[in-house]
Coordinates of C-alpha atoms in Angstrom, one line a residue:
M30 CA 15.9 -24.7 25.8
K31 CA 18.9 -27.1 25.7
L32 CA 16.9 -29.7 23.9
R33 CA 15.8 -27.2 21.3
A34 CA 19.4 -26.0 20.9
A35 CA 20.6 -29.6 20.5
R36 CA 18.0 -30.2 17.8
S37 CA 19.1 -27.0 16.1
V38 CA 22.8 -28.2 16.0
A39 CA 21.7 -31.6 14.7
S40 CA 19.6 -30.0 12.0
V41 CA 22.4 -27.7 10.9
S42 CA 24.9 -30.5 10.8
N43 CA 22.5 -32.9 9.1
P44 CA 23.0 -32.9 5.3
S45 CA 19.3 -33.6 4.8
A46 CA 18.1 -30.7 6.8
P47 CA 16.2 -27.8 5.2
G48 CA 18.5 -24.9 4.5
R49 CA 21.6 -27.0 4.1
R50 CA 23.8 -25.6 1.3
E51 CA 23.7 -27.7 -1.8
S52 CA 27.4 -27.6 -2.2
S53 CA 28.0 -29.6 0.9
S54 CA 27.1 -32.9 -0.8
P55 CA 26.2 -34.0 -4.4
V56 CA 22.7 -33.6 -5.6
G57 CA 20.5 -36.6 -4.6
V58 CA 22.7 -37.7 -1.8
P59 CA 20.4 -36.4 1.0
Q60 CA 17.5 -38.5 -0.4
L61 CA 19.8 -41.6 -0.6
G62 CA 21.4 -41.0 2.8
R63 CA 19.3 -43.6 4.6
Y64 CA 20.6 -46.3 2.2
V65 CA 24.3 -45.3 2.2
L66 CA 25.3 -47.3 5.3
P67 CA 23.5 -50.6 4.4
L68 CA 24.9 -50.4 0.9
A69 CA 28.4 -49.7 2.1
F70 CA 28.2 -52.6 4.6
L71 CA 27.0 -54.9 1.8
L72 CA 30.0 -53.7 -0.3
L73 CA 32.3 -54.4 2.6
L74 CA 31.1 -58.0 2.8
V75 CA 31.6 -58.5 -1.0
T76 CA 35.1 -56.8 -0.6
I77 CA 36.1 -59.3 2.1
A78 CA 35.1 -62.3 0.1
A79 CA 36.8 -61.0 -3.0
A80 CA 40.0 -60.0 -1.2
V81 CA 40.3 -63.4 0.4
S82 CA 40.0 -65.1 -2.9
V83 CA 42.9 -63.1 -4.5
G84 CA 46.5 -64.0 -4.0
S85 CA 49.4 -66.0 -5.3
A86 CA 47.0 -68.9 -5.5
D87 CA 43.7 -67.6 -6.6
L88 CA 40.6 -69.3 -5.1
P89 CA 37.0 -69.1 -6.3
V90 CA 34.7 -67.1 -4.0
D91 CA 32.5 -70.1 -3.5
S92 CA 35.5 -72.0 -2.0
V93 CA 36.1 -69.1 0.3
L94 CA 32.5 -69.2 1.5
R95 CA 32.7 -73.0 1.9
A96 CA 35.8 -72.7 4.0
V97 CA 34.3 -70.1 6.3
A98 CA 31.0 -72.0 6.5
S99 CA 32.7 -75.2 7.5
H100 CA 34.7 -73.5 10.3
V101 CA 31.6 -71.9 11.8
G102 CA 29.8 -75.2 11.9
L103 CA 27.5 -75.1 8.9
P104 CA 26.7 -78.4 7.2
V105 CA 28.9 -78.0 4.1
Q106 CA 31.7 -80.1 2.7
P107 CA 35.1 -78.8 3.9
L108 CA 37.8 -77.8 1.5
P109 CA 41.0 -79.9 1.1
P110 CA 43.5 -79.0 3.9
L111 CA 45.8 -76.8 1.8
P112 CA 43.2 -74.3 0.4
D113 CA 41.3 -74.4 3.7
S114 CA 44.5 -73.4 5.5
I115 CA 45.2 -70.6 3.0
V116 CA 41.7 -69.2 3.5
W117 CA 41.3 -69.7 7.3
D118 CA 44.8 -69.3 8.6
L119 CA 46.4 -66.9 6.3
R120 CA 44.1 -64.7 4.2
L121 CA 40.9 -64.2 6.2
P122 CA 42.7 -63.0 9.4
R123 CA 44.7 -60.6 7.4
V124 CA 41.7 -59.2 5.5
L125 CA 39.7 -58.8 8.7
L126 CA 42.6 -57.1 10.4
A127 CA 42.9 -54.7 7.5
A128 CA 39.2 -54.0 7.8
L129 CA 39.4 -53.3 11.5
V130 CA 42.6 -51.1 11.2
G131 CA 41.0 -49.1 8.3
A132 CA 37.8 -48.6 10.2
G133 CA 39.5 -47.6 13.5
L134 CA 41.9 -45.2 11.9
A135 CA 39.1 -43.5 9.8
V136 CA 37.0 -43.1 12.9
C137 CA 39.9 -41.7 14.9
G138 CA 40.6 -39.2 12.1
A139 CA 37.0 -38.0 11.9
V140 CA 36.8 -37.5 15.7
L141 CA 40.2 -35.7 16.0
Q142 CA 39.3 -33.4 13.1
A143 CA 36.1 -32.4 14.9
L144 CA 37.8 -32.0 18.3
T145 CA 40.6 -29.9 17.1
R146 CA 38.8 -28.2 14.2
N147 CA 41.9 -28.9 12.2
P148 CA 41.4 -30.5 8.8
L149 CA 44.9 -32.0 8.9
A150 CA 44.4 -33.9 12.2
D151 CA 44.9 -37.6 12.0
P152 CA 45.2 -40.6 14.5
F153 CA 49.0 -40.0 14.9
L154 CA 48.5 -36.4 16.1
L155 CA 48.7 -37.5 19.7
G156 CA 52.1 -39.1 19.5
V157 CA 50.9 -42.7 19.5
S158 CA 52.6 -43.6 16.3
S159 CA 56.1 -42.4 17.4
G160 CA 55.6 -44.1 20.8
A161 CA 54.6 -47.3 19.2
S162 CA 57.6 -47.2 16.9
T163 CA 59.9 -46.7 19.9
G164 CA 58.3 -49.6 21.7
A165 CA 58.6 -51.9 18.7
V166 CA 62.2 -50.9 18.0
A167 CA 63.1 -51.5 21.6
V168 CA 61.7 -55.0 21.4
L169 CA 63.3 -55.8 18.0
V170 CA 66.7 -54.3 18.6
L171 CA 67.2 -54.4 22.4
G172 CA 65.4 -57.7 23.0
I173 CA 63.6 -56.6 26.0
R174 CA 62.3 -59.4 28.2
I175 CA 60.0 -59.7 31.2
G176 CA 61.0 -62.6 33.4
A177 CA 62.0 -65.6 31.3
G178 CA 60.0 -64.6 28.2
P179 CA 60.5 -62.0 25.5
V180 CA 58.1 -59.1 25.1
D181 CA 55.9 -59.5 22.0
L182 CA 56.4 -56.9 19.3
T183 CA 52.7 -55.9 19.6
T184 CA 52.9 -55.5 23.4
G185 CA 56.0 -53.4 23.1
A186 CA 54.4 -51.1 20.5
F187 CA 51.2 -50.8 22.6
V188 CA 53.2 -49.9 25.8
G189 CA 55.3 -47.4 23.8
S190 CA 52.2 -45.7 22.3
M191 CA 50.5 -45.4 25.6
A192 CA 53.6 -44.1 27.2
A193 CA 53.7 -41.4 24.5
F194 CA 50.1 -40.4 25.1
G195 CA 50.8 -40.3 28.9
A196 CA 53.6 -37.9 28.2
V197 CA 51.3 -35.8 26.1
L198 CA 48.8 -35.6 28.9
L199 CA 51.6 -34.8 31.4
L200 CA 52.9 -32.1 29.1
A201 CA 49.5 -30.6 28.5
G202 CA 48.9 -30.5 32.3
R203 CA 45.5 -29.2 33.6
R204 CA 44.6 -27.9 30.2
A205 CA 44.6 -31.4 28.6
G206 CA 41.1 -30.7 27.2
D207 CA 42.4 -27.7 25.2
P208 CA 42.9 -28.9 21.5
T209 CA 45.7 -26.4 20.8
R210 CA 47.6 -27.5 23.8
I211 CA 47.1 -31.2 23.0
V212 CA 48.3 -30.7 19.4
L213 CA 51.4 -28.9 20.5
A214 CA 52.1 -31.5 23.2
G215 CA 51.6 -34.2 20.6
V216 CA 54.0 -32.7 18.2
A217 CA 56.7 -32.3 20.9
V218 CA 56.3 -35.9 22.2
S219 CA 56.3 -37.2 18.6
Q220 CA 59.6 -35.6 18.0
L221 CA 61.0 -36.9 21.2
F222 CA 60.1 -40.5 20.6
S223 CA 61.2 -40.3 17.0
A224 CA 64.6 -39.1 18.2
V225 CA 64.7 -42.0 20.7
T226 CA 63.8 -44.5 18.0
S227 CA 66.5 -43.2 15.7
L228 CA 69.1 -43.3 18.5
I229 CA 68.2 -47.0 19.3
V230 CA 68.4 -48.0 15.6
I231 CA 71.7 -46.2 15.0
S232 CA 73.5 -47.4 18.1
D233 CA 72.4 -51.0 18.4
A234 CA 70.7 -52.3 15.3
H235 CA 72.2 -54.9 12.9
T236 CA 71.4 -54.9 9.2
Q237 CA 68.6 -57.4 9.5
D238 CA 67.1 -55.6 12.6
T239 CA 67.2 -52.3 10.7
R240 CA 65.3 -53.9 7.7
S241 CA 62.7 -55.4 10.1
V242 CA 62.2 -52.1 11.9
T243 CA 61.9 -50.1 8.6
F244 CA 59.4 -52.6 7.2
W245 CA 57.3 -52.4 10.3
L246 CA 57.5 -48.6 10.5
L247 CA 56.1 -48.4 7.0
G248 CA 53.0 -50.4 8.0
S249 CA 52.5 -54.1 7.4
L250 CA 49.7 -56.7 8.0
T251 CA 51.9 -59.7 7.5
A252 CA 51.8 -60.7 11.2
A253 CA 47.9 -60.9 11.2
S254 CA 46.5 -63.6 13.4
W255 CA 43.1 -64.4 14.9
Q256 CA 44.3 -63.1 18.3
A257 CA 45.1 -59.8 16.7
V258 CA 41.8 -59.7 15.0
A259 CA 39.9 -60.4 18.2
L260 CA 41.8 -57.8 20.2
S261 CA 41.4 -55.2 17.4
A262 CA 37.7 -56.0 17.1
V263 CA 37.1 -55.4 20.8
V264 CA 39.1 -52.1 20.8
V265 CA 37.5 -50.8 17.6
G266 CA 34.0 -51.9 18.6
V267 CA 34.1 -50.2 22.1
G268 CA 35.9 -47.1 20.7
L269 CA 33.3 -46.7 17.9
L270 CA 30.4 -47.0 20.4
V271 CA 32.0 -44.4 22.7
C272 CA 32.7 -42.0 19.9
W273 CA 29.2 -42.5 18.4
A274 CA 27.7 -41.8 21.8
G275 CA 29.5 -38.5 21.7
A276 CA 28.3 -37.6 18.1
T277 CA 26.0 -34.8 19.3
A278 CA 28.9 -33.2 21.2
L279 CA 31.1 -33.5 18.1
D280 CA 28.4 -31.7 16.1
A281 CA 28.4 -29.0 18.7
F282 CA 32.2 -28.6 18.6
A283 CA 31.9 -27.8 14.9
F284 CA 30.3 -24.5 16.0
G285 CA 32.9 -23.7 18.7
T286 CA 33.5 -24.3 22.4
D287 CA 30.9 -21.7 23.5
T288 CA 28.1 -23.5 21.5
A289 CA 29.1 -26.8 23.0
R290 CA 29.0 -25.3 26.5
S291 CA 25.7 -23.7 25.9
L292 CA 24.2 -27.1 25.0
G293 CA 25.3 -28.6 28.4
F294 CA 28.5 -30.3 27.4
S295 CA 31.7 -29.8 29.3
P296 CA 34.3 -29.1 26.6
G297 CA 37.3 -30.0 28.6
R298 CA 36.0 -33.3 29.9
T299 CA 34.4 -34.3 26.7
R300 CA 37.5 -33.6 24.7
L301 CA 39.8 -35.4 27.2
L302 CA 37.5 -38.5 27.1
L303 CA 37.4 -38.6 23.3
F304 CA 41.2 -37.8 23.0
S305 CA 41.9 -40.8 25.3
V306 CA 39.6 -43.1 23.4
T307 CA 41.1 -42.3 20.1
A308 CA 44.6 -42.6 21.5
L309 CA 43.8 -46.0 22.9
M310 CA 42.3 -47.1 19.5
A311 CA 45.2 -45.8 17.5
A312 CA 47.7 -47.4 19.9
A313 CA 46.1 -50.8 19.6
L314 CA 45.9 -50.6 15.8
V315 CA 49.4 -49.3 15.3
A316 CA 50.7 -52.1 17.5
A317 CA 48.9 -54.6 15.3
S318 CA 49.8 -53.1 11.9
G319 CA 52.6 -50.6 12.2
A320 CA 52.3 -47.0 11.1
I321 CA 49.7 -46.8 8.3
G322 CA 49.2 -43.2 7.3
F323 CA 46.6 -41.2 5.4
V324 CA 43.7 -43.5 6.1
G325 CA 42.5 -41.3 9.0
L326 CA 43.3 -38.2 7.1
T327 CA 41.6 -38.7 3.7
V328 CA 38.7 -41.0 4.4
P329 CA 36.8 -38.6 6.7
H330 CA 37.2 -35.7 4.2
A331 CA 35.9 -37.9 1.4
V332 CA 32.9 -39.1 3.5
R333 CA 32.0 -35.6 4.6
F334 CA 32.1 -34.3 1.1
L335 CA 29.9 -37.1 -0.2
F336 CA 27.4 -37.6 2.7
G337 CA 27.6 -34.6 5.0
S338 CA 29.1 -34.0 8.4
R339 CA 26.5 -35.1 10.9
H340 CA 28.6 -37.4 13.1
R341 CA 25.9 -39.9 14.0
T342 CA 26.0 -40.9 10.3
L343 CA 29.6 -39.9 9.6
L344 CA 31.3 -42.1 12.1
P345 CA 29.9 -45.5 11.1
T346 CA 30.2 -44.6 7.4
C347 CA 33.8 -43.6 7.9
A348 CA 34.4 -47.0 9.6
V349 CA 32.9 -49.0 6.6
I350 CA 34.6 -46.9 3.9
G351 CA 37.9 -47.0 5.8
A352 CA 37.7 -50.8 6.1
I353 CA 37.0 -51.2 2.3
F354 CA 39.8 -48.8 1.4
L355 CA 42.5 -50.5 3.5
I356 CA 41.4 -54.0 2.4
W357 CA 42.0 -53.2 -1.2
A358 CA 45.2 -51.3 -0.5
D359 CA 46.6 -54.3 1.4
T360 CA 45.4 -56.7 -1.4
V361 CA 47.2 -54.7 -4.0
A362 CA 50.3 -54.4 -1.8
R363 CA 50.6 -58.2 -1.3
T364 CA 49.8 -59.2 -4.9
V365 CA 51.0 -56.7 -7.5
F366 CA 54.7 -57.1 -6.6
S367 CA 54.5 -60.8 -5.8
P368 CA 56.5 -62.7 -4.5
Q369 CA 57.8 -59.4 -3.0
E370 CA 55.4 -57.5 -0.7
L371 CA 55.0 -53.8 -0.6
P372 CA 54.4 -52.3 2.9
V373 CA 50.8 -51.2 2.8
G374 CA 51.7 -47.8 4.4
V375 CA 53.6 -46.9 1.3
L376 CA 50.6 -47.7 -0.9
T377 CA 48.2 -45.7 1.3
A378 CA 50.5 -42.7 1.1
L379 CA 50.8 -43.0 -2.7
L380 CA 46.9 -43.2 -2.9
G381 CA 46.2 -40.8 -0.1
V382 CA 48.2 -37.8 -1.2
P383 CA 46.4 -37.3 -4.6
V384 CA 43.0 -38.2 -3.1
F385 CA 43.5 -35.6 -0.3
A386 CA 44.7 -33.0 -2.8
L387 CA 41.5 -33.7 -4.9
V388 CA 39.2 -33.4 -1.9
M389 CA 40.9 -30.2 -0.8
R390 CA 40.7 -28.8 -4.3
R391 CA 36.9 -29.5 -4.5
R392 CA 36.3 -28.1 -1.0
T393 CA 38.1 -24.9 -1.7
G394 CA 37.0 -24.5 -5.3
T395 CA 40.6 -24.0 -6.5
P396 CA 40.6 -24.0 -10.3

């Protein structure tokens, strides 16, 4: 009986299933659904190569490929030192970090929207953004040290974000699996940490510290490094696998808690696990890039509208589309106003608001 019910949920949530309303996705998309992810992944690879070639010093795509091939040990002639350093040390880590941050935030948004059944849910719902901001500000302004060495900005942001999520769990208490209680606790903790951040900045910051803090809070990938790429890749990879393993449960939650329970899932435990995984992912990504908004809010809505809401397909597709979106947003942010650089979080907000309005208009049929 449980197996039959699970198949029923998967069928209803599958955009290619018989009886699915045609308005849930454009005509022809169900038949092309099997090709969407491979084509999107191919587009991601092309996007990475193109984005690395664009900058204050434009490089041909074949030079980018030669630089990468030489560093991975393929028998090609290496580039001269300067263009090789531009590709390998500066642009490629930044583009890959943008891809990982975009993928992780989009997946977090899709999962949180399913868990809370709230279309406005995003990765910062659990207070991790405010906590990360407080941790980063404490490092920049107060100069916190452990032993003889200073605490890295990323470490401070990660510790702050996890402290914020711990406060959310503490405030939610035994009903931490209840989405309403988690949302309310997240709002309260976000306001608390935002107040602490403002207090630190106002009381102790100098002008230069304030500028650095503001730039970081708006989202920036200028500090990208191979170490940050490796750490983000591990966190996003593990988080995506855990969330993908819970795809059937997420499909069930779309029909309510009672349906999920009737299929054999423990709503409280499942929600708490997925809340924790998304908080950990968001914490690591915010620590690496600052607070980049609207990626986790708009990308899942756009992917659902185009390709349906079955989470086994939705989550990896959100990851790839989110990566492509943030790569191009960061490329525009670092090139259009050169030699000045626009915080990428500002650009994602400028792009995200109208896209979100368009998606909501088409979903609701507003004239």
